[in-house]
């Protein structure tokens, strides 16, 4: 029995969960999929006095079509995101990314909201939220507010959520026609934490010029990192080899701030970022072009 | 105050009612409370896969769940696979025939992971098998015989499902 002892609550409704969170405040931790929290408790890095288990909140497990955007409940399991047909149709970048999120055994439990609230800079899902322009809904008591993805992620394992707030819903605009996308990462083994990863989303106009681009990196700083200068350098440009090379160099040399780890030095991470930027942009371009011709 | 809880959980088809401490991990509950020591404990932080069991039919790490969370749910462990000593599950038979284990420590977790995988992918390529095994660490075999055993299991399970 490794974790320190705690009191366990398993509310059946969001309102009950909010009441409990309000009562226990900082003493309590919310248990979603538990695939990061429980290891931390097993190591006793985390020793919450109270655990509020959200796994009975069926009302937070959904994928809803808003005709122009999808709303996903915070307790939707990662395995469902991987296979959901609405997500595959409207957010193919998310579908493409999911098999990279740990192993199937982990995705069977892990949730979208849990991963976002944990805000691990090596995680894929926060990167995708920035790349797709998500907004996130938090509830506290009877109040609710929407937070944009860049405002939500505050740094290492830190979000904008207040101690009495629960992340309940994530809204993602459809990836429309003319959008190209790609996600790639390099990990020592399939399912391991990646050494580097990149999501690229581009929007082409009728002439095939790039209207807008967004490049977002994992393990490249204290949170999911958007390379704004590199992304900006692509808008209005023909995405030829030289424009792609310039963006890759700007992002990998000037913008990302990798820490390095046991398996990769910061220099190697920059090298990976450079190479992955080129590859993701080329694939995104091919996909956007194909989309335009249809 | 709820630091102990009563739970009712079905394990390999048998319902167990117990009073458990909140912090009791499912892996420890299975081994120490129910005596089902086929579920092995390796890293206890979700990396090695040795403790993988099926919760409502899906493979999950039993070291990353609290026993109290399984209240009202259904669990299958490696003990639930074979009908009896003489009638192994086809994947167990395949691991025996293809020498898919040496020390056997990782084997139960691998079996519990690969059965749902093979049910969803009856005819997997070697590459797909290797990817599906990536969440289970083995330090003896070098994996080659495990891959062979899973491939043999796929053929056995397919033969059974097609009634031949």
PDB file of C-alpha atoms in Angstrom, chain A residues 1-10 24 31-36 38-39 41-44 51 53 55-56 77 79 83 99-100 103-106 108-109 189-192, chain B residues 1-3 5 21-25 28 43-47 49 52 55 58-61 63-66 68-71 73 109 113 120 131-132 134-137 139 143:
ATOM      1  CA  UNK A   1       0.000   0.000   0.000  1.00  0.00           C
ATOM      2  CA  UNK A   2       2.031   2.909  -1.254  1.00  0.00           C
ATOM      3  CA  UNK A   3      -0.113   6.063  -1.215  1.00  0.00           C
ATOM      4  CA  UNK A   4      -0.642   8.032   1.990  1.00  0.00           C
ATOM      5  CA  UNK A   5      -4.148   7.695   3.389  1.00  0.00           C
ATOM      6  CA  UNK A   6      -6.947   9.953   2.242  1.00  0.00           C
ATOM      7  CA  UNK A   7     -10.702  10.294   2.420  1.00  0.00           C
ATOM      8  CA  UNK A   8     -12.512   9.214  -0.707  1.00  0.00           C
ATOM      9  CA  UNK A   9     -15.620  10.746  -2.234  1.00  0.00           C
ATOM     10  CA  UNK A  10     -17.381   9.681  -5.401  1.00  0.00           C
ATOM     11  CA  UNK A  24     -12.266  20.883   1.052  1.00  0.00           C
ATOM     12  CA  UNK A  31      -9.378  12.189  -9.590  1.00  0.00           C
ATOM     13  CA  UNK A  32     -10.103  11.886 -13.306  1.00  0.00           C
ATOM     14  CA  UNK A  33      -8.350   9.023 -15.143  1.00  0.00           C
ATOM     15  CA  UNK A  34      -5.657   8.941 -12.466  1.00  0.00           C
ATOM     16  CA  UNK A  35      -2.909   7.981 -14.895  1.00  0.00           C
ATOM     17  CA  UNK A  36      -0.654  10.816 -13.670  1.00  0.00           C
ATOM     18  CA  UNK A  38      -1.986   7.920  -8.951  1.00  0.00           C
ATOM     19  CA  UNK A  39       1.711   7.432  -9.874  1.00  0.00           C
ATOM     20  CA  UNK A  41       0.493   9.370  -5.040  1.00  0.00           C
ATOM     21  CA  UNK A  42       2.331   6.031  -5.220  1.00  0.00           C
ATOM     22  CA  UNK A  43       5.602   7.971  -4.984  1.00  0.00           C
ATOM     23  CA  UNK A  44       4.019  10.164  -2.283  1.00  0.00           C
ATOM     24  CA  UNK A  51      -9.786  12.586  -3.211  1.00  0.00           C
ATOM     25  CA  UNK A  53     -13.410  10.857  -7.831  1.00  0.00           C
ATOM     26  CA  UNK A  55     -15.534   8.932 -12.682  1.00  0.00           C
ATOM     27  CA  UNK A  56     -19.270   8.741 -11.944  1.00  0.00           C
ATOM     28  CA  UNK A  77     -11.687   8.999 -22.104  1.00  0.00           C
ATOM     29  CA  UNK A  79      -9.580   5.931 -26.015  1.00  0.00           C
ATOM     30  CA  UNK A  83     -12.085   6.343 -32.359  1.00  0.00           C
ATOM     31  CA  UNK A  99      -2.215   6.884 -30.793  1.00  0.00           C
ATOM     32  CA  UNK A 100       0.850   8.822 -29.569  1.00  0.00           C
ATOM     33  CA  UNK A 103      -0.331   3.164 -24.380  1.00  0.00           C
ATOM     34  CA  UNK A 104      -3.858   1.799 -24.983  1.00  0.00           C
ATOM     35  CA  UNK A 105      -3.989   0.597 -21.350  1.00  0.00           C
ATOM     36  CA  UNK A 106      -3.430   4.204 -20.242  1.00  0.00           C
ATOM     37  CA  UNK A 108      -8.560   3.360 -21.564  1.00  0.00           C
ATOM     38  CA  UNK A 109      -8.542   5.344 -18.302  1.00  0.00           C
ATOM     39  CA  UNK A 189       9.546   3.566 -27.830  1.00  0.00           C
ATOM     40  CA  UNK A 190       5.944   3.769 -29.014  1.00  0.00           C
ATOM     41  CA  UNK A 191       3.893   5.221 -26.163  1.00  0.00           C
ATOM     42  CA  UNK A 192       6.801   6.690 -24.192  1.00  0.00           C
TER      43      UNK A 192
ATOM     44  CA  UNK B   1     -15.095  10.897   6.485  1.00  0.00           C
ATOM     45  CA  UNK B   2     -14.711   8.020   4.116  1.00  0.00           C
ATOM     46  CA  UNK B   3     -11.273   6.485   4.573  1.00  0.00           C
ATOM     47  CA  UNK B   5     -15.493   1.950   1.991  1.00  0.00           C
ATOM     48  CA  UNK B  21      -9.181   1.337   2.824  1.00  0.00           C
ATOM     49  CA  UNK B  22      -9.385   4.186   0.282  1.00  0.00           C
ATOM     50  CA  UNK B  23      -5.694   4.053  -0.503  1.00  0.00           C
ATOM     51  CA  UNK B  24      -5.641   0.308  -1.278  1.00  0.00           C
ATOM     52  CA  UNK B  25      -4.463  -0.144  -4.858  1.00  0.00           C
ATOM     53  CA  UNK B  28      -2.810  -5.062  -3.846  1.00  0.00           C
ATOM     54  CA  UNK B  43       6.959  -0.660 -11.165  1.00  0.00           C
ATOM     55  CA  UNK B  44       3.791   0.569  -9.426  1.00  0.00           C
ATOM     56  CA  UNK B  45       3.683   3.702 -11.527  1.00  0.00           C
ATOM     57  CA  UNK B  46       2.104   2.558 -14.756  1.00  0.00           C
ATOM     58  CA  UNK B  47       5.183   1.958 -16.884  1.00  0.00           C
ATOM     59  CA  UNK B  49       2.455  -3.264 -17.623  1.00  0.00           C
ATOM     60  CA  UNK B  52      -2.505  -5.160 -16.379  1.00  0.00           C
ATOM     61  CA  UNK B  55     -11.822  -3.684 -16.149  1.00  0.00           C
ATOM     62  CA  UNK B  58     -10.702  -3.253 -21.257  1.00  0.00           C
ATOM     63  CA  UNK B  59      -7.042  -3.608 -20.294  1.00  0.00           C
ATOM     64  CA  UNK B  60      -5.934  -1.166 -17.590  1.00  0.00           C
ATOM     65  CA  UNK B  61      -3.094  -0.871 -15.072  1.00  0.00           C
ATOM     66  CA  UNK B  63      -1.562  -0.247  -9.907  1.00  0.00           C
ATOM     67  CA  UNK B  64      -3.148   3.013 -11.126  1.00  0.00           C
ATOM     68  CA  UNK B  65      -6.609   2.299  -9.777  1.00  0.00           C
ATOM     69  CA  UNK B  66      -7.831   2.236  -6.216  1.00  0.00           C
ATOM     70  CA  UNK B  68     -12.681   1.412  -4.158  1.00  0.00           C
ATOM     71  CA  UNK B  69     -13.050   2.661  -7.738  1.00  0.00           C
ATOM     72  CA  UNK B  70     -14.029  -0.800  -8.962  1.00  0.00           C
ATOM     73  CA  UNK B  71     -17.204  -0.859  -6.847  1.00  0.00           C
ATOM     74  CA  UNK B  73     -17.584  -3.091 -11.897  1.00  0.00           C
ATOM     75  CA  UNK B 109       0.034  -8.490 -18.018  1.00  0.00           C
ATOM     76  CA  UNK B 113      -3.372  -6.774 -22.886  1.00  0.00           C
ATOM     77  CA  UNK B 120     -10.145  -6.278 -32.298  1.00  0.00           C
ATOM     78  CA  UNK B 131       3.292  -1.771 -31.226  1.00  0.00           C
ATOM     79  CA  UNK B 132       0.536  -3.379 -29.158  1.00  0.00           C
ATOM     80  CA  UNK B 134       4.954  -1.547 -26.329  1.00  0.00           C
ATOM     81  CA  UNK B 135       3.191  -0.937 -23.024  1.00  0.00           C
ATOM     82  CA  UNK B 136       4.502  -4.185 -21.483  1.00  0.00           C
ATOM     83  CA  UNK B 137       8.149  -4.562 -20.506  1.00  0.00           C
ATOM     84  CA  UNK B 139      13.552  -8.140 -19.534  1.00  0.00           C
ATOM     85  CA  UNK B 143      10.475 -10.060 -27.318  1.00  0.00           C
TER      86      UNK B 143
END
